[in-house]
Every structure is written in C-alpha cells, then in structure tokens.
C-alpha cells in the first residue's frame, strides 16, 4: 500500500444554481411535484447552491480547482448559464472551467457553439443522451439521439471548435456511443458517472461491465468516476469497491478521474464520505496513479492549466 492521497484535488464535475432565477426546469418540476424524480426525492437540494455552499461541503478536501458542468439551464435562455458563472466569485478556483449545454439538434446549435467556444473558460459541452423506456428515468427527450443526422451535424460543429464532449448515457446506449466515438476520433469524450450503472440486476450490471470495457478501449474516451451513490443508495465502501475497480480496470488512472457531482451526490452521501471511499480504494496505487485520478487527468482533459503539484515528503499517509 502506497498510502492515502492527501495532495491537491481537482473536482471536475459539480453544479451551482440560483433557483430565484427560474432557469432550471427540472428542479422547478421537482419542487412542484414534491421533489420526487428519477432516483428518489430531490427535496434536500431544492435550494440555492452557490460558491459558498460548495466551499462548505469541500472544506476538508484540499480542492484547488473545479469544473462546473451544466445544470439543466432552460433552453429558453441560451448562453446565460456561462454568463452567470462569469459573475460569480471564482477566485478560489471554483468553476475555473465550464462544460456548457447546447442542444446539438437545435436549429441554432452552430451559433450557440461558436458563442460558447469564444469564451476561454468554456472547454466542453454536455447534451445529455440518457434515454430510458421508463419516461420517469429519462433525461433525454427521445431515443437514438446520437444517431440522428441533425444531432450529429451539431456534434460536428462541436468537434470543429475542439471542445470536449461530456457523455451521459445509460449502459444499453453504449453500443450507439461507440459508433459516435469512432465517427469523431479527434474529439475527446468524457463518460459521466462511471457509465451510469443504474440497473443493479445481474443482467444490468453485466451489460454495464461489458459496455464499459468496450468504450475503455477507445483512445479518445475518458471516464469520470462520480455519483455512483445515485445508483446504490444503500451504499457501503464494500458495495462501491467492485464498481470503482472495474472503472479503473477499463480506463486506468491516466484516463479516469474522481469527481463529486455535488450537490446531487449529496442526496445520498456527504462530500467527505465520497472522497474517503475514493482515497481508501486508491491507496493501493502508486503516488503518480493517485495524483492522476485526483488531479492530473482532470487538469489535462479540461485545460485547467494548473501547475502539477509536487508532493512534499511524507505527503502520503497510511
């Protein structure tokens, strides 16, 4: 055992929002319906979540920078989320870079992508494709978006601008994603939330394992190990371990990164609990491998441009 990592940490996946703006339809819907959505009650996060709220949650974790991922901002107000982020206090490294949202099949996708790409803090785009036959579990308006010609035309514009694509899907969609990944080899994809192992049945987990293995062979795909507690509400470190270990087996530390998905992950665990699991499971790895998972992969993927930390002697501890 090398020891538990205690160096600088980048959190490459979290959200901020101000509900008074009325810009988050999914949260407004949850509030109107009593807070029940896909994986349980959203009631605890139906409140403003700003920079100071995030700072309180991460106070013990040596977070030096973060990537803000689009938080379902309304399509009726394009480009506003990135502009809103620009007005926040980002002096401590929170929201140093952004993954913005552009519906790639919208008629003005090219214009919106050009506008987002002109902002040096916007390094990626997410347009969620997670579709499920149960409408209550779908995050996407329809199935097979990744194969749709209009959506792919928008994706080609994203690729032209050199933006990263954050890919959020369900395991049954991994075959379709593989075709997309191979069609755009010059684009860097980041698979969100460990590939979303939501179906915990034996068949469902086998499908997730095989799909992740195949995507892990593609050189232009990286993986966020994030919010696994959303799919394992009664989690323990022992129940999360085989999922995280498979993620690392498929992608390796140089193409994987630990991330929080706060405040959403906070529905099922504290920030400290999540990162304690990460640190504990990673302790068997070398210092360089641990640093990749907690810092380097995110720093390179999202062009955060931070100097690589040089661990002080004795920084690792058992």
Tab-separated table of N, CA, C and O in Angstrom, residues 221-285:
chain	number	residue	atom	x	y	z
A	221	UNK	N	-11.663	8.356	-25.312
A	221	UNK	CA	-12.674	8.346	-24.253
A	221	UNK	C	-11.994	8.345	-22.895
A	221	UNK	O	-11.058	7.567	-22.655
A	222	UNK	N	-12.453	9.221	-22.021
A	222	UNK	CA	-12.029	9.237	-20.623
A	222	UNK	C	-13.261	9.063	-19.746
A	222	UNK	O	-14.392	9.139	-20.222
A	223	UNK	N	-13.023	8.841	-18.467
A	223	UNK	CA	-14.117	8.441	-17.569
A	223	UNK	C	-14.097	9.254	-16.290
A	223	UNK	O	-13.052	9.427	-15.661
A	224	UNK	N	-15.281	9.742	-15.903
A	224	UNK	CA	-15.459	10.317	-14.577
A	224	UNK	C	-16.059	9.260	-13.659
A	224	UNK	O	-17.106	8.681	-13.965
A	225	UNK	N	-15.388	9.018	-12.561
A	225	UNK	CA	-15.916	8.134	-11.519
A	225	UNK	C	-16.622	9.053	-10.530
A	225	UNK	O	-16.000	9.684	-9.676
A	226	UNK	N	-17.929	9.175	-10.700
A	226	UNK	CA	-18.681	10.209	-9.990
A	226	UNK	C	-20.106	9.748	-9.703
A	226	UNK	O	-20.698	9.001	-10.481
A	227	UNK	N	-20.624	10.188	-8.587
A	227	UNK	CA	-22.017	9.962	-8.157
A	227	UNK	C	-22.482	8.522	-8.324
A	227	UNK	O	-23.620	8.265	-8.736
A	228	UNK	N	-21.630	7.577	-7.994
A	228	UNK	CA	-22.049	6.176	-8.027
A	228	UNK	C	-23.092	5.879	-6.969
A	228	UNK	O	-23.832	4.892	-7.088
A	229	UNK	N	-23.188	6.726	-5.955
A	229	UNK	CA	-24.190	6.518	-4.899
A	229	UNK	C	-25.604	6.778	-5.409
A	229	UNK	O	-26.578	6.371	-4.771
A	230	UNK	N	-25.729	7.438	-6.562
A	230	UNK	CA	-27.061	7.640	-7.147
A	230	UNK	C	-27.679	6.317	-7.572
A	230	UNK	O	-28.906	6.177	-7.620
A	231	UNK	N	-26.833	5.341	-7.890
A	231	UNK	CA	-27.304	4.049	-8.363
A	231	UNK	C	-27.199	2.979	-7.281
A	231	UNK	O	-27.522	1.816	-7.524
A	232	UNK	N	-26.729	3.365	-6.116
A	232	UNK	CA	-26.521	2.441	-4.995
A	232	UNK	C	-26.811	3.219	-3.722
A	232	UNK	O	-25.918	3.558	-2.955
A	233	UNK	N	-28.107	3.515	-3.521
A	233	UNK	CA	-28.496	4.409	-2.430
A	233	UNK	C	-28.124	3.879	-1.055
A	233	UNK	O	-27.853	4.658	-0.135
A	234	UNK	N	-28.118	2.576	-0.902
A	234	UNK	CA	-27.748	1.958	0.379
A	234	UNK	C	-26.288	1.512	0.343
A	234	UNK	O	-25.931	0.442	0.824
A	235	UNK	N	-25.459	2.340	-0.199
A	235	UNK	CA	-24.070	2.010	-0.473
A	235	UNK	C	-23.270	1.778	0.800
A	235	UNK	O	-23.592	2.271	1.874
A	236	UNK	N	-22.217	1.030	0.615
A	236	UNK	CA	-21.144	0.894	1.604
A	236	UNK	C	-19.840	0.968	0.816
A	236	UNK	O	-19.839	0.785	-0.404
A	237	UNK	N	-18.718	1.213	1.456
A	237	UNK	CA	-17.448	1.155	0.717
A	237	UNK	C	-17.261	-0.177	-0.003
A	237	UNK	O	-16.716	-0.222	-1.115
A	238	UNK	N	-17.764	-1.245	0.606
A	238	UNK	CA	-17.619	-2.580	0.012
A	238	UNK	C	-18.495	-2.739	-1.229
A	238	UNK	O	-18.113	-3.424	-2.178
A	239	UNK	N	-19.663	-2.082	-1.241
A	239	UNK	CA	-20.522	-2.204	-2.423
A	239	UNK	C	-20.024	-1.329	-3.569
A	239	UNK	O	-20.218	-1.668	-4.748
A	240	UNK	N	-19.372	-0.215	-3.258
A	240	UNK	CA	-18.846	0.653	-4.303
A	240	UNK	C	-17.529	0.137	-4.879
A	240	UNK	O	-17.192	0.425	-6.029
A	241	UNK	N	-16.800	-0.626	-4.082
A	241	UNK	CA	-15.455	-1.049	-4.484
A	241	UNK	C	-15.416	-1.770	-5.824
A	241	UNK	O	-14.607	-1.405	-6.703
A	242	UNK	N	-16.233	-2.802	-6.079
A	242	UNK	CA	-16.109	-3.509	-7.365
A	242	UNK	C	-16.471	-2.636	-8.562
A	242	UNK	O	-15.940	-2.852	-9.665
A	243	UNK	N	-17.350	-1.666	-8.363
A	243	UNK	CA	-17.712	-0.757	-9.452
A	243	UNK	C	-16.521	0.143	-9.786
A	243	UNK	O	-16.131	0.296	-10.951
A	244	UNK	N	-15.929	0.743	-8.772
A	244	UNK	CA	-14.773	1.617	-8.991
A	244	UNK	C	-13.596	0.824	-9.549
A	244	UNK	O	-12.891	1.280	-10.459
A	245	UNK	N	-13.390	-0.370	-9.031
A	245	UNK	CA	-12.277	-1.198	-9.522
A	245	UNK	C	-12.452	-1.557	-10.992
A	245	UNK	O	-11.483	-1.585	-11.755
A	246	UNK	N	-13.694	-1.822	-11.411
A	246	UNK	CA	-13.922	-2.119	-12.832
A	246	UNK	C	-13.676	-0.877	-13.678
A	246	UNK	O	-13.107	-0.970	-14.780
A	247	UNK	N	-14.094	0.285	-13.187
A	247	UNK	CA	-13.821	1.534	-13.898
A	247	UNK	C	-12.316	1.704	-14.132
A	247	UNK	O	-11.876	2.030	-15.244
A	248	UNK	N	-11.539	1.459	-13.088
A	248	UNK	CA	-10.092	1.630	-13.198
A	248	UNK	C	-9.470	0.555	-14.074
A	248	UNK	O	-8.512	0.821	-14.812
A	249	UNK	N	-10.020	-0.629	-14.030
A	249	UNK	CA	-9.506	-1.714	-14.864
A	249	UNK	C	-9.726	-1.412	-16.347
A	249	UNK	O	-8.898	-1.740	-17.191
A	250	UNK	N	-10.857	-0.761	-16.652
A	250	UNK	CA	-11.189	-0.471	-18.048
A	250	UNK	C	-10.451	0.746	-18.591
A	250	UNK	O	-10.089	0.787	-19.775
A	251	UNK	N	-10.228	1.752	-17.754
A	251	UNK	CA	-9.662	3.007	-18.241
A	251	UNK	C	-8.262	3.309	-17.707
A	251	UNK	O	-7.501	4.019	-18.368
A	252	UNK	N	-7.944	2.813	-16.529
A	252	UNK	CA	-6.652	3.134	-15.943
A	252	UNK	C	-6.633	4.552	-15.399
A	252	UNK	O	-7.407	5.410	-15.844
A	253	UNK	N	-5.748	4.848	-14.449
A	253	UNK	CA	-5.719	6.175	-13.832
A	253	UNK	C	-5.422	7.313	-14.798
A	253	UNK	O	-5.877	8.440	-14.584
A	254	UNK	N	-4.697	7.048	-15.858
A	254	UNK	CA	-4.333	8.128	-16.780
A	254	UNK	C	-5.509	8.598	-17.628
A	254	UNK	O	-5.451	9.666	-18.252
A	255	UNK	N	-6.600	7.805	-17.660
A	255	UNK	CA	-7.785	8.211	-18.423
A	255	UNK	C	-9.041	8.213	-17.567
A	255	UNK	O	-10.155	8.203	-18.080
A	256	UNK	N	-8.863	8.272	-16.254
A	256	UNK	CA	-10.002	8.331	-15.340
A	256	UNK	C	-9.770	9.438	-14.321
A	256	UNK	O	-8.626	9.830	-14.062
A	257	UNK	N	-10.851	9.935	-13.761
A	257	UNK	CA	-10.749	10.990	-12.756
A	257	UNK	C	-11.881	10.837	-11.746
A	257	UNK	O	-13.005	10.462	-12.094
A	258	UNK	N	-11.565	11.098	-10.483
A	258	UNK	CA	-12.587	11.122	-9.449
A	258	UNK	C	-13.300	12.476	-9.495
A	258	UNK	O	-12.670	13.520	-9.698
A	259	UNK	N	-14.624	12.461	-9.310
A	259	UNK	CA	-15.418	13.693	-9.339
A	259	UNK	C	-16.592	13.549	-8.386
A	259	UNK	O	-16.989	12.439	-8.025
A	260	UNK	N	-17.184	14.681	-8.003
A	260	UNK	CA	-18.198	14.623	-6.942
A	260	UNK	C	-19.637	14.554	-7.450
A	260	UNK	O	-20.454	13.848	-6.892
A	261	UNK	N	-19.989	15.339	-8.463
A	261	UNK	CA	-21.379	15.578	-8.853
A	261	UNK	C	-22.173	16.183	-7.697
A	261	UNK	O	-23.338	15.824	-7.474
A	262	UNK	N	-21.565	17.090	-6.964
A	262	UNK	CA	-22.302	17.801	-5.928
A	262	UNK	C	-23.039	18.993	-6.531
A	262	UNK	O	-22.597	19.554	-7.525
A	263	UNK	N	-24.211	19.348	-5.992
A	263	UNK	CA	-24.810	18.808	-4.776
A	263	UNK	C	-25.664	17.565	-4.983
A	263	UNK	O	-26.213	17.031	-4.022
A	264	UNK	N	-25.795	17.085	-6.235
A	264	UNK	CA	-26.694	15.959	-6.495
A	264	UNK	C	-26.262	14.723	-5.714
A	264	UNK	O	-27.095	14.042	-5.090
A	265	UNK	N	-24.964	14.426	-5.697
A	265	UNK	CA	-24.489	13.259	-4.940
A	265	UNK	C	-24.754	13.402	-3.454
A	265	UNK	O	-24.822	12.406	-2.727
A	266	UNK	N	-24.929	14.647	-3.011
A	266	UNK	CA	-25.217	14.881	-1.603
A	266	UNK	C	-26.563	14.356	-1.152
A	266	UNK	O	-26.842	14.310	0.055
A	267	UNK	N	-27.399	13.934	-2.092
A	267	UNK	CA	-28.659	13.288	-1.721
A	267	UNK	C	-28.419	11.975	-0.993
A	267	UNK	O	-29.269	11.513	-0.231
A	268	UNK	N	-27.262	11.351	-1.239
A	268	UNK	CA	-27.015	10.013	-0.709
A	268	UNK	C	-25.716	9.882	0.081
A	268	UNK	O	-25.470	8.825	0.668
A	269	UNK	N	-24.879	10.920	0.089
A	269	UNK	CA	-23.612	10.850	0.825
A	269	UNK	C	-23.041	12.247	0.974
A	269	UNK	O	-23.323	13.138	0.164
A	270	UNK	N	-22.224	12.445	1.986
A	270	UNK	CA	-21.529	13.723	2.136
A	270	UNK	C	-20.304	13.734	1.224
A	270	UNK	O	-19.830	12.678	0.767
A	271	UNK	N	-19.782	14.924	0.976
A	271	UNK	CA	-18.571	15.038	0.162
A	271	UNK	C	-17.428	14.266	0.809
A	271	UNK	O	-16.681	13.543	0.144
A	272	UNK	N	-17.303	14.410	2.112
A	272	UNK	CA	-16.225	13.714	2.819
A	272	UNK	C	-16.362	12.199	2.719
A	272	UNK	O	-15.370	11.485	2.555
A	273	UNK	N	-17.589	11.689	2.807
A	273	UNK	CA	-17.795	10.240	2.685
A	273	UNK	C	-17.384	9.738	1.309
A	273	UNK	O	-16.722	8.698	1.189
A	274	UNK	N	-17.758	10.473	0.270
A	274	UNK	CA	-17.437	10.055	-1.094
A	274	UNK	C	-15.929	10.037	-1.316
A	274	UNK	O	-15.364	9.067	-1.827
A	275	UNK	N	-15.270	11.102	-0.904
A	275	UNK	CA	-13.825	11.177	-1.140
A	275	UNK	C	-13.037	10.279	-0.197
A	275	UNK	O	-11.913	9.865	-0.527
A	276	UNK	N	-13.618	9.931	0.925
A	276	UNK	CA	-12.968	8.940	1.778
A	276	UNK	C	-12.947	7.576	1.088
A	276	UNK	O	-11.945	6.850	1.153
A	277	UNK	N	-14.035	7.239	0.399
A	277	UNK	CA	-14.065	5.995	-0.377
A	277	UNK	C	-13.032	6.057	-1.496
A	277	UNK	O	-12.258	5.110	-1.715
A	278	UNK	N	-12.996	7.166	-2.219
A	278	UNK	CA	-12.009	7.309	-3.293
A	278	UNK	C	-10.588	7.130	-2.766
A	278	UNK	O	-9.785	6.382	-3.338
A	279	UNK	N	-10.273	7.828	-1.697
A	279	UNK	CA	-8.916	7.781	-1.158
A	279	UNK	C	-8.569	6.380	-0.659
A	279	UNK	O	-7.446	5.900	-0.847
A	280	UNK	N	-9.533	5.743	-0.017
A	280	UNK	CA	-9.276	4.413	0.514
A	280	UNK	C	-9.012	3.390	-0.576
A	280	UNK	O	-8.068	2.595	-0.488
A	281	UNK	N	-9.830	3.405	-1.627
A	281	UNK	CA	-9.673	2.429	-2.703
A	281	UNK	C	-8.441	2.714	-3.552
A	281	UNK	O	-7.832	1.792	-4.107
A	282	UNK	N	-8.057	3.985	-3.655
A	282	UNK	CA	-6.895	4.340	-4.472
A	282	UNK	C	-5.580	4.125	-3.731
A	282	UNK	O	-4.505	4.186	-4.352
A	283	UNK	N	-5.629	3.863	-2.437
A	283	UNK	CA	-4.403	3.800	-1.633
A	283	UNK	C	-3.448	2.696	-2.068
A	283	UNK	O	-2.253	2.759	-1.761
A	284	UNK	N	-3.942	1.702	-2.783
A	284	UNK	CA	-3.065	0.615	-3.239
A	284	UNK	C	-2.272	1.012	-4.478
A	284	UNK	O	-1.355	0.297	-4.889
A	285	UNK	N	-2.613	2.137	-5.088
A	285	UNK	CA	-1.953	2.578	-6.312
A	285	UNK	C	-0.708	3.394	-5.996
A	285	UNK	O	-0.506	3.846	-4.872
